[in-house]
mmCIF file of C-alpha atoms in Angstrom:
data_model
loop_
_atom_site.group_PDB
_atom_site.id
_atom_site.type_symbol
_atom_site.label_atom_id
_atom_site.label_comp_id
_atom_site.label_asym_id
_atom_site.label_seq_id
_atom_site.Cartn_x
_atom_site.Cartn_y
_atom_site.Cartn_z
ATOM 1 C CA THR J 1 33.222 19.349 -70.231
ATOM 2 C CA VAL J 2 32.938 17.465 -66.957
ATOM 3 C CA ARG J 3 36.121 15.580 -66.109
ATOM 4 C CA TRP J 4 34.400 12.471 -64.783
ATOM 5 C CA ASP J 5 37.704 10.601 -64.634
ATOM 6 C CA GLU J 6 38.802 12.834 -61.756
ATOM 7 C CA PHE J 7 36.075 11.320 -59.579
ATOM 8 C CA VAL J 8 35.531 7.823 -60.993
ATOM 9 C CA THR J 9 37.989 4.979 -61.476
ATOM 10 C CA PRO J 10 37.567 2.573 -64.426
ATOM 11 C CA GLY J 11 35.241 -0.318 -63.722
ATOM 12 C CA SER J 12 33.640 1.243 -60.642
ATOM 13 C CA PRO J 13 29.914 1.798 -59.991
ATOM 14 C CA VAL J 14 28.272 5.210 -60.178
ATOM 15 C CA ARG J 15 24.943 6.328 -58.768
ATOM 16 C CA LEU J 16 22.951 9.344 -59.993
ATOM 17 C CA ARG J 17 20.348 11.445 -58.240
ATOM 18 C CA VAL J 18 18.556 13.879 -60.532
ATOM 19 C CA THR J 19 16.237 16.811 -59.907
ATOM 20 C CA CYS J 20 14.573 18.947 -62.588
ATOM 21 C CA ARG J 21 12.645 22.051 -61.537
ATOM 22 C CA LYS J 22 11.383 24.929 -63.662
ATOM 23 C CA SER J 23 13.493 23.849 -66.639
ATOM 24 C CA ARG J 24 12.890 22.854 -70.224
ATOM 25 C CA LEU J 25 14.651 19.595 -69.439
ATOM 26 C CA TYR J 26 12.119 18.213 -67.033
ATOM 27 C CA HIS J 27 12.336 14.422 -67.448
ATOM 28 C CA SER J 28 14.739 13.261 -64.729
ATOM 29 C CA ASP J 29 15.090 9.723 -66.089
ATOM 30 C CA ALA J 30 16.111 11.055 -69.514
ATOM 31 C CA VAL J 31 18.655 13.410 -67.908
ATOM 32 C CA ALA J 32 20.055 10.509 -65.880
ATOM 33 C CA GLN J 33 20.405 8.398 -69.019
ATOM 34 C CA ARG J 34 22.345 11.096 -70.870
ATOM 35 C CA VAL J 35 24.588 11.865 -67.922
ATOM 36 C CA GLY J 36 25.271 8.149 -67.542
ATOM 37 C CA ASP J 37 26.196 7.890 -71.223
ATOM 38 C CA ALA J 38 28.598 10.817 -70.835
ATOM 39 C CA ILE J 39 30.308 9.135 -67.880
ATOM 40 C CA ARG J 40 30.663 5.846 -69.798
ATOM 41 C CA ARG J 41 32.269 7.633 -72.728
ATOM 42 C CA ARG J 42 34.865 9.188 -70.426
ATOM 43 C CA VAL J 43 35.545 6.279 -68.053
ATOM 44 C CA THR J 44 35.730 2.681 -69.217
ATOM 45 C CA GLY J 45 33.798 -0.118 -67.558
ATOM 46 C CA VAL J 46 31.603 2.111 -65.429
ATOM 47 C CA THR J 47 28.210 0.794 -64.334
ATOM 48 C CA ILE J 48 25.406 3.233 -63.545
ATOM 49 C CA THR J 49 23.279 2.058 -60.629
ATOM 50 C CA GLY J 50 20.199 3.379 -58.933
ATOM 51 C CA ALA J 51 19.563 6.322 -61.222
ATOM 52 C CA LYS J 52 16.563 8.021 -59.677
ATOM 53 C CA ARG J 53 14.933 11.287 -58.828
ATOM 54 C CA GLU J 54 16.015 13.115 -55.700
ATOM 55 C CA PRO J 55 13.365 12.803 -52.943
ATOM 56 C CA ASP J 56 11.365 15.934 -52.262
ATOM 57 C CA ASP J 57 10.864 15.410 -48.531
ATOM 58 C CA ASP J 58 14.285 14.786 -46.972
ATOM 59 C CA PRO J 59 17.049 13.741 -49.386
ATOM 60 C CA GLU J 60 19.466 13.400 -46.467
ATOM 61 C CA ASP J 61 17.524 10.360 -45.298
ATOM 62 C CA GLU J 62 18.752 8.442 -48.296
ATOM 63 C CA SER J 63 22.193 6.953 -47.893
ATOM 64 C CA PRO J 64 24.597 6.278 -50.767
ATOM 65 C CA ALA J 65 24.705 2.606 -51.721
ATOM 66 C CA GLY J 66 27.966 0.832 -50.981
ATOM 67 C CA ALA J 67 31.047 1.952 -52.871
ATOM 68 C CA ALA J 68 29.161 3.641 -55.707
ATOM 69 C CA GLN J 69 30.229 7.215 -56.411
ATOM 70 C CA LEU J 70 27.186 9.453 -56.105
ATOM 71 C CA PHE J 71 26.628 12.432 -58.401
ATOM 72 C CA LEU J 72 23.817 14.902 -57.785
ATOM 73 C CA VAL J 73 22.500 16.478 -60.993
ATOM 74 C CA ARG J 74 20.203 19.450 -60.477
ATOM 75 C CA PHE J 75 18.385 21.442 -63.164
ATOM 76 C CA GLN J 76 16.923 24.656 -61.766
ATOM 77 C CA ASN J 77 15.638 27.387 -64.107
ATOM 78 C CA ASP J 78 17.590 25.824 -66.993
ATOM 79 C CA VAL J 79 20.865 25.931 -65.055
ATOM 80 C CA CYS J 80 22.561 22.596 -64.464
ATOM 81 C CA THR J 81 24.668 21.949 -61.374
ATOM 82 C CA ILE J 82 26.570 18.683 -60.944
ATOM 83 C CA SER J 83 27.998 17.783 -57.527
ATOM 84 C CA ALA J 84 30.219 14.835 -56.617
ATOM 85 C CA ASP J 85 29.526 13.384 -53.193
ATOM 86 C CA SER J 86 32.808 13.409 -51.254
ATOM 87 C CA SER J 87 31.522 11.732 -48.089
ATOM 88 C CA GLY J 88 29.729 8.511 -48.942
ATOM 89 C CA GLU J 89 27.866 7.464 -45.815
ATOM 90 C CA LEU J 90 25.964 10.420 -44.366
ATOM 91 C CA LEU J 91 28.189 12.464 -42.073
ATOM 92 C CA HIS J 92 25.892 12.295 -39.064
ATOM 93 C CA ARG J 93 26.253 8.512 -38.981
ATOM 94 C CA ARG J 94 29.298 7.803 -36.833
ATOM 95 C CA GLY J 95 28.858 4.040 -37.138
ATOM 96 C CA TYR J 96 28.199 3.222 -33.486
ATOM 97 C CA ARG J 97 24.449 3.695 -33.193
ATOM 98 C CA LEU J 98 23.009 0.361 -34.256
ATOM 99 C CA ALA J 99 20.722 0.123 -31.226
ATOM 100 C CA THR J 100 18.078 2.867 -31.233
ATOM 101 C CA ALA J 101 15.267 4.120 -29.050
ATOM 102 C CA LYS J 102 12.086 6.033 -29.873
ATOM 103 C CA ALA J 103 12.575 9.201 -31.960
ATOM 104 C CA PRO J 104 16.404 8.996 -31.994
ATOM 105 C CA LEU J 105 18.461 12.163 -32.226
ATOM 106 C CA ARG J 106 21.046 12.327 -34.975
ATOM 107 C CA GLU J 107 24.618 12.128 -33.745
ATOM 108 C CA ALA J 108 25.664 15.413 -35.356
ATOM 109 C CA LEU J 109 22.703 17.227 -33.786
ATOM 110 C CA ALA J 110 23.611 15.869 -30.358
ATOM 111 C CA ALA J 111 27.157 17.143 -30.829
ATOM 112 C CA ALA J 112 25.827 20.528 -31.970
ATOM 113 C CA MET J 113 23.706 20.786 -28.829
ATOM 114 C CA LEU J 114 26.733 20.134 -26.631
ATOM 115 C CA LEU J 115 28.959 22.615 -28.438
ATOM 116 C CA ALA J 116 26.206 25.256 -28.448
ATOM 117 C CA VAL J 117 26.154 25.280 -24.640
ATOM 118 C CA GLY J 118 29.935 25.283 -24.334
ATOM 119 C CA TYR J 119 30.539 21.687 -23.319
ATOM 120 C CA ASP J 120 34.203 20.661 -23.546
ATOM 121 C CA GLY J 121 34.383 17.730 -21.145
ATOM 122 C CA SER J 122 35.912 19.659 -18.252
ATOM 123 C CA ALA J 123 32.725 19.575 -16.126
ATOM 124 C CA PRO J 124 30.300 16.771 -15.229
ATOM 125 C CA LEU J 125 27.426 15.985 -17.580
ATOM 126 C CA MET J 126 24.183 14.126 -17.049
ATOM 127 C CA ASP J 127 21.448 13.123 -19.472
ATOM 128 C CA PRO J 128 18.450 11.905 -17.439
ATOM 129 C CA MET J 129 16.461 10.815 -20.531
ATOM 130 C CA CYS J 130 19.263 9.202 -22.487
ATOM 131 C CA GLY J 131 17.286 6.969 -24.874
ATOM 132 C CA ALA J 132 19.942 5.256 -27.003
ATOM 133 C CA GLY J 133 22.678 7.314 -25.349
ATOM 134 C CA THR J 134 23.511 9.565 -28.282
ATOM 135 C CA ILE J 135 24.063 12.747 -26.240
ATOM 136 C CA ALA J 136 26.213 11.005 -23.628
ATOM 137 C CA ILE J 137 28.273 9.217 -26.277
ATOM 138 C CA GLU J 138 28.859 12.415 -28.247
ATOM 139 C CA ALA J 139 29.825 14.087 -24.963
ATOM 140 C CA ALA J 140 32.394 11.360 -24.333
ATOM 141 C CA LEU J 141 33.787 11.770 -27.842
ATOM 142 C CA ILE J 142 34.123 15.519 -27.310
ATOM 143 C CA ALA J 143 35.601 15.104 -23.840
ATOM 144 C CA ARG J 144 38.216 12.669 -25.113
ATOM 145 C CA ARG J 145 38.883 14.740 -28.252
ATOM 146 C CA ILE J 146 38.021 11.837 -30.528
ATOM 147 C CA ALA J 147 37.548 13.293 -34.002
ATOM 148 C CA PRO J 148 34.131 12.445 -35.505
ATOM 149 C CA GLY J 149 34.496 10.042 -38.387
ATOM 150 C CA VAL J 150 38.150 9.271 -37.682
ATOM 151 C CA ALA J 151 37.529 5.550 -38.192
ATOM 152 C CA ARG J 152 35.248 5.764 -41.242
ATOM 153 C CA PRO J 153 36.144 5.975 -44.945
ATOM 154 C CA PHE J 154 35.099 8.801 -47.265
ATOM 155 C CA SER J 155 34.191 8.616 -50.943
ATOM 156 C CA CYS J 156 36.816 11.176 -51.915
ATOM 157 C CA GLU J 157 39.530 8.761 -50.764
ATOM 158 C CA ARG J 158 38.619 6.565 -53.735
ATOM 159 C CA TRP J 159 38.968 9.352 -56.275
ATOM 160 C CA PRO J 160 41.814 8.917 -58.758
ATOM 161 C CA GLY J 161 44.780 10.922 -57.531
ATOM 162 C CA ALA J 162 43.412 11.231 -53.996
ATOM 163 C CA PRO J 163 46.181 12.144 -51.510
ATOM 164 C CA VAL J 164 45.963 8.894 -49.551
ATOM 165 C CA LYS J 165 49.136 9.652 -47.583
ATOM 166 C CA THR J 166 47.716 13.010 -46.487
ATOM 167 C CA PHE J 167 44.509 11.357 -45.301
ATOM 168 C CA ASP J 168 46.542 8.844 -43.285
ATOM 169 C CA GLU J 169 48.618 11.625 -41.739
ATOM 170 C CA LEU J 170 45.524 13.609 -40.781
ATOM 171 C CA ARG J 171 43.985 10.569 -39.107
ATOM 172 C CA ALA J 172 47.208 9.858 -37.229
ATOM 173 C CA ALA J 173 47.386 13.466 -36.031
ATOM 174 C CA ALA J 174 43.750 13.330 -34.886
ATOM 175 C CA ARG J 175 44.324 10.110 -32.975
ATOM 176 C CA ALA J 176 47.416 11.581 -31.315
ATOM 177 C CA ARG J 177 45.240 14.298 -29.750
ATOM 178 C CA THR J 178 42.884 11.759 -28.195
ATOM 179 C CA LEU J 179 42.751 11.584 -24.395
ATOM 180 C CA ALA J 180 42.858 8.211 -22.649
ATOM 181 C CA ARG J 181 39.647 8.936 -20.737
ATOM 182 C CA ALA J 182 37.080 11.654 -20.162
ATOM 183 C CA PRO J 183 38.285 14.238 -17.605
ATOM 184 C CA SER J 184 34.916 14.532 -15.813
ATOM 185 C CA PRO J 185 31.968 12.213 -15.088
ATOM 186 C CA ILE J 186 29.378 11.526 -17.780
ATOM 187 C CA VAL J 187 26.124 9.948 -16.602
ATOM 188 C CA ALA J 188 23.356 8.576 -18.830
ATOM 189 C CA SER J 189 20.126 7.450 -17.214
ATOM 190 C CA ASP J 190 16.634 6.502 -18.333
ATOM 191 C CA ARG J 191 13.644 4.896 -16.707
ATOM 192 C CA ASP J 192 13.384 2.385 -19.556
ATOM 193 C CA ALA J 193 15.529 -0.747 -19.217
ATOM 194 C CA GLY J 194 15.853 -1.039 -22.986
ATOM 195 C CA ALA J 195 17.411 2.417 -23.152
ATOM 196 C CA ALA J 196 20.190 1.390 -20.754
ATOM 197 C CA VAL J 197 20.906 -1.721 -22.827
ATOM 198 C CA ALA J 198 20.970 0.300 -26.077
ATOM 199 C CA THR J 199 23.200 2.982 -24.546
ATOM 200 C CA LEU J 200 25.736 0.425 -23.363
ATOM 201 C CA ALA J 201 25.818 -1.362 -26.726
ATOM 202 C CA ASN J 202 26.280 1.900 -28.622
ATOM 203 C CA ALA J 203 28.905 3.200 -26.186
ATOM 204 C CA GLU J 204 30.905 -0.003 -26.564
ATOM 205 C CA ARG J 205 30.878 0.333 -30.345
ATOM 206 C CA ALA J 206 31.981 3.968 -30.021
ATOM 207 C CA GLY J 207 34.817 2.935 -27.714
ATOM 208 C CA VAL J 208 33.658 5.127 -24.816
ATOM 209 C CA ALA J 209 31.763 2.662 -22.586
ATOM 210 C CA SER J 210 34.284 3.153 -19.770
ATOM 211 C CA ASP J 211 33.677 6.923 -19.850
ATOM 212 C CA ILE J 212 29.920 6.760 -19.268
ATOM 213 C CA GLU J 213 28.110 5.677 -16.128
ATOM 214 C CA ILE J 214 24.808 4.153 -17.243
ATOM 215 C CA ARG J 215 21.917 4.043 -14.801
ATOM 216 C CA ARG J 216 18.280 3.075 -14.860
ATOM 217 C CA GLY J 217 15.841 5.289 -13.004
ATOM 218 C CA ALA J 218 13.174 7.957 -13.187
ATOM 219 C CA LEU J 219 13.941 11.620 -13.689
ATOM 220 C CA SER J 220 12.835 12.381 -10.140
ATOM 221 C CA GLY J 221 15.401 9.975 -8.694
ATOM 222 C CA ILE J 222 18.553 11.166 -10.433
ATOM 223 C CA ALA J 223 21.731 11.709 -8.429
ATOM 224 C CA PRO J 224 23.945 14.161 -10.348
ATOM 225 C CA PRO J 225 27.733 13.989 -9.932
ATOM 226 C CA SER J 226 29.290 16.400 -7.480
ATOM 227 C CA GLY J 227 30.388 19.821 -8.648
ATOM 228 C CA ARG J 228 28.713 22.117 -11.129
ATOM 229 C CA GLY J 229 27.990 20.670 -14.507
ATOM 230 C CA LEU J 230 25.564 20.317 -17.403
ATOM 231 C CA LEU J 231 22.148 18.642 -17.271
ATOM 232 C CA ILE J 232 21.079 18.101 -20.869
ATOM 233 C CA ALA J 233 18.195 16.187 -22.407
ATOM 234 C CA ASN J 234 16.058 15.558 -25.455
ATOM 235 C CA PRO J 235 12.650 15.036 -23.790
ATOM 236 C CA PRO J 236 9.557 13.821 -25.665
ATOM 237 C CA TYR J 237 7.808 16.607 -27.571
ATOM 238 C CA GLY J 238 4.421 14.923 -27.481
ATOM 239 C CA VAL J 239 4.631 14.549 -31.269
ATOM 240 C CA ARG J 240 6.606 11.469 -32.326
ATOM 241 C CA ALA J 241 7.726 9.437 -29.317
ATOM 242 C CA SER J 242 4.488 10.063 -27.445
ATOM 243 C CA PRO J 243 1.873 11.386 -29.905
ATOM 244 C CA GLY J 244 -1.131 12.877 -28.226
ATOM 245 C CA THR J 245 0.429 12.579 -24.783
ATOM 246 C CA ASP J 246 0.404 15.516 -22.383
ATOM 247 C CA VAL J 247 4.079 15.956 -21.484
ATOM 248 C CA ARG J 248 3.656 19.133 -19.434
ATOM 249 C CA ASN J 249 4.287 17.266 -16.181
ATOM 250 C CA LEU J 250 7.551 15.919 -17.538
ATOM 251 C CA TYR J 251 8.845 19.411 -18.338
ATOM 252 C CA ALA J 252 7.666 20.671 -14.967
ATOM 253 C CA GLN J 253 9.472 17.780 -13.308
ATOM 254 C CA LEU J 254 12.637 18.634 -15.218
ATOM 255 C CA GLY J 255 12.561 22.122 -13.739
ATOM 256 C CA ASN J 256 11.755 20.851 -10.252
ATOM 257 C CA VAL J 257 14.606 18.339 -10.301
ATOM 258 C CA ALA J 258 17.051 20.915 -11.656
ATOM 259 C CA ARG J 259 16.254 23.390 -8.896
ATOM 260 C CA ALA J 260 16.354 20.721 -6.187
ATOM 261 C CA LYS J 261 19.450 18.774 -7.267
ATOM 262 C CA CYS J 262 21.436 20.829 -9.762
ATOM 263 C CA ALA J 263 21.959 24.202 -8.089
ATOM 264 C CA GLY J 264 24.497 26.224 -10.042
ATOM 265 C CA TRP J 265 24.352 23.847 -13.020
ATOM 266 C CA ILE J 266 23.527 24.618 -16.640
ATOM 267 C CA VAL J 267 20.300 23.001 -17.860
ATOM 268 C CA ALA J 268 19.708 22.526 -21.577
ATOM 269 C CA PHE J 269 16.956 20.682 -23.435
ATOM 270 C CA LEU J 270 15.255 20.494 -26.794
ATOM 271 C CA SER J 271 11.769 21.919 -27.070
ATOM 272 C CA ALA J 272 9.159 22.000 -29.806
ATOM 273 C CA ASP J 273 6.621 24.017 -27.827
ATOM 274 C CA ARG J 274 7.005 27.289 -25.930
ATOM 275 C CA ALA J 275 4.199 26.215 -23.611
ATOM 276 C CA MET J 276 6.343 23.255 -22.511
ATOM 277 C CA GLU J 277 9.291 25.555 -21.903
ATOM 278 C CA ALA J 278 7.180 27.634 -19.550
ATOM 279 C CA GLN J 279 6.581 24.548 -17.408
ATOM 280 C CA VAL J 280 10.303 24.354 -16.556
ATOM 281 C CA LYS J 281 10.182 27.713 -14.752
ATOM 282 C CA LEU J 282 13.812 28.614 -15.259
ATOM 283 C CA PRO J 283 15.298 31.725 -16.956
ATOM 284 C CA LEU J 284 15.613 30.113 -20.386
ATOM 285 C CA VAL J 285 17.410 31.522 -23.407
ATOM 286 C CA GLU J 286 17.580 30.036 -26.885
ATOM 287 C CA ALA J 287 20.983 28.574 -27.710
ATOM 288 C CA LEU J 288 20.227 26.932 -31.053
ATOM 289 C CA ARG J 289 17.375 26.049 -33.376
ATOM 290 C CA PHE J 290 17.071 23.371 -36.035
ATOM 291 C CA ARG J 291 14.726 20.640 -37.247
ATOM 292 C CA ASN J 292 14.796 17.218 -35.640
ATOM 293 C CA GLY J 293 13.016 14.583 -37.693
ATOM 294 C CA GLY J 294 11.197 17.345 -39.559
ATOM 295 C CA ILE J 295 10.013 18.996 -36.328
ATOM 296 C CA PRO J 296 11.207 22.579 -35.650
ATOM 297 C CA VAL J 297 12.928 22.542 -32.258
ATOM 298 C CA ARG J 298 14.865 24.951 -30.082
ATOM 299 C CA LEU J 299 17.710 24.190 -27.705
ATOM 300 C CA MET J 300 16.873 26.074 -24.538
ATOM 301 C CA ARG J 301 19.489 26.856 -21.920
ATOM 302 C CA ALA J 302 19.289 28.159 -18.357
ATOM 303 C CA GLU J 303 21.526 28.595 -15.362
ATOM 304 C CA VAL J 304 19.984 27.062 -12.267
ATOM 305 C CA PRO J 305 20.139 29.544 -9.372
ATOM 306 C CA PRO J 306 22.706 28.499 -6.770
ATOM 307 C CA GLY J 307 21.389 26.919 -3.592
ATOM 308 C CA ARG J 308 21.439 28.600 -0.251
ATOM 309 C CA GLN J 309 24.897 28.975 1.208
ATOM 310 C CA PRO J 310 25.442 27.838 4.821
ATOM 311 C CA ALA J 311 25.408 30.682 7.335
ATOM 312 C CA ARG J 312 28.815 31.783 8.515
ATOM 313 C CA ARG J 313 29.625 31.402 12.142
ATOM 314 C CA PRO J 314 30.448 34.616 13.927
ATOM 315 C CA ALA J 315 34.189 35.204 14.342
#
């Protein structure tokens, strides 16, 4: 017996997402109807909304609707698994990115890139192809120790018997660890004027606009902050943002600029093509791999050789 009343309050809406694969019960709409009836028998006044089949391509692209409690019902080889969504809005959506650029990078993936190369906010960071500013904003959140999702609600907080006081205490403790400002410079630049506008708008919503210096300019004209730091980017792959475009020169330029202006820095970028990586001409190693918008990508990392040291004068 499923104790639906542990996850649903009387009179609240419920949403079902059903998948049936390799099972004798193969009609997802019929399964949804029977599961809905079972919930109604257990919890009074419940309304079942949006009962539908789980998408086959990318179910994460579908966001739960409003305050409805989502249940995922999966039949696989005649075994039924029922999961209660505890999050609500998808976790990668922090709530600040309303302005977007071409082929935007999910917030959680941007944070994963930063953590994979050891970024903690103690050294300067620059994103010379910032787009909507996601990497720079996530860097500011990490640098200031702002917990992701600290200002958003979660579905499990609406569950009957949810420890609301504990949730409040955890949020208060997370906020107490927040720094007043980022310890080191964070620079976001892009040659597109719309990208600078989007980055500023998103940074303001995230509460980190004062931590990010936003510039407009080409990759070749960047002026990195002083000291050794991290140059990180999500350049076009030649697939989505610029389909059919030869982006080899862009990757070559990234390597040229890094060697000329970022001696001793760490360079990291996303790549969907090993041939593009070769254009950078740096000693690259793979730091992470995942799929971005359905495209397999690798986060490549390299240490830029230090520049020539000034000759010492004879004693």
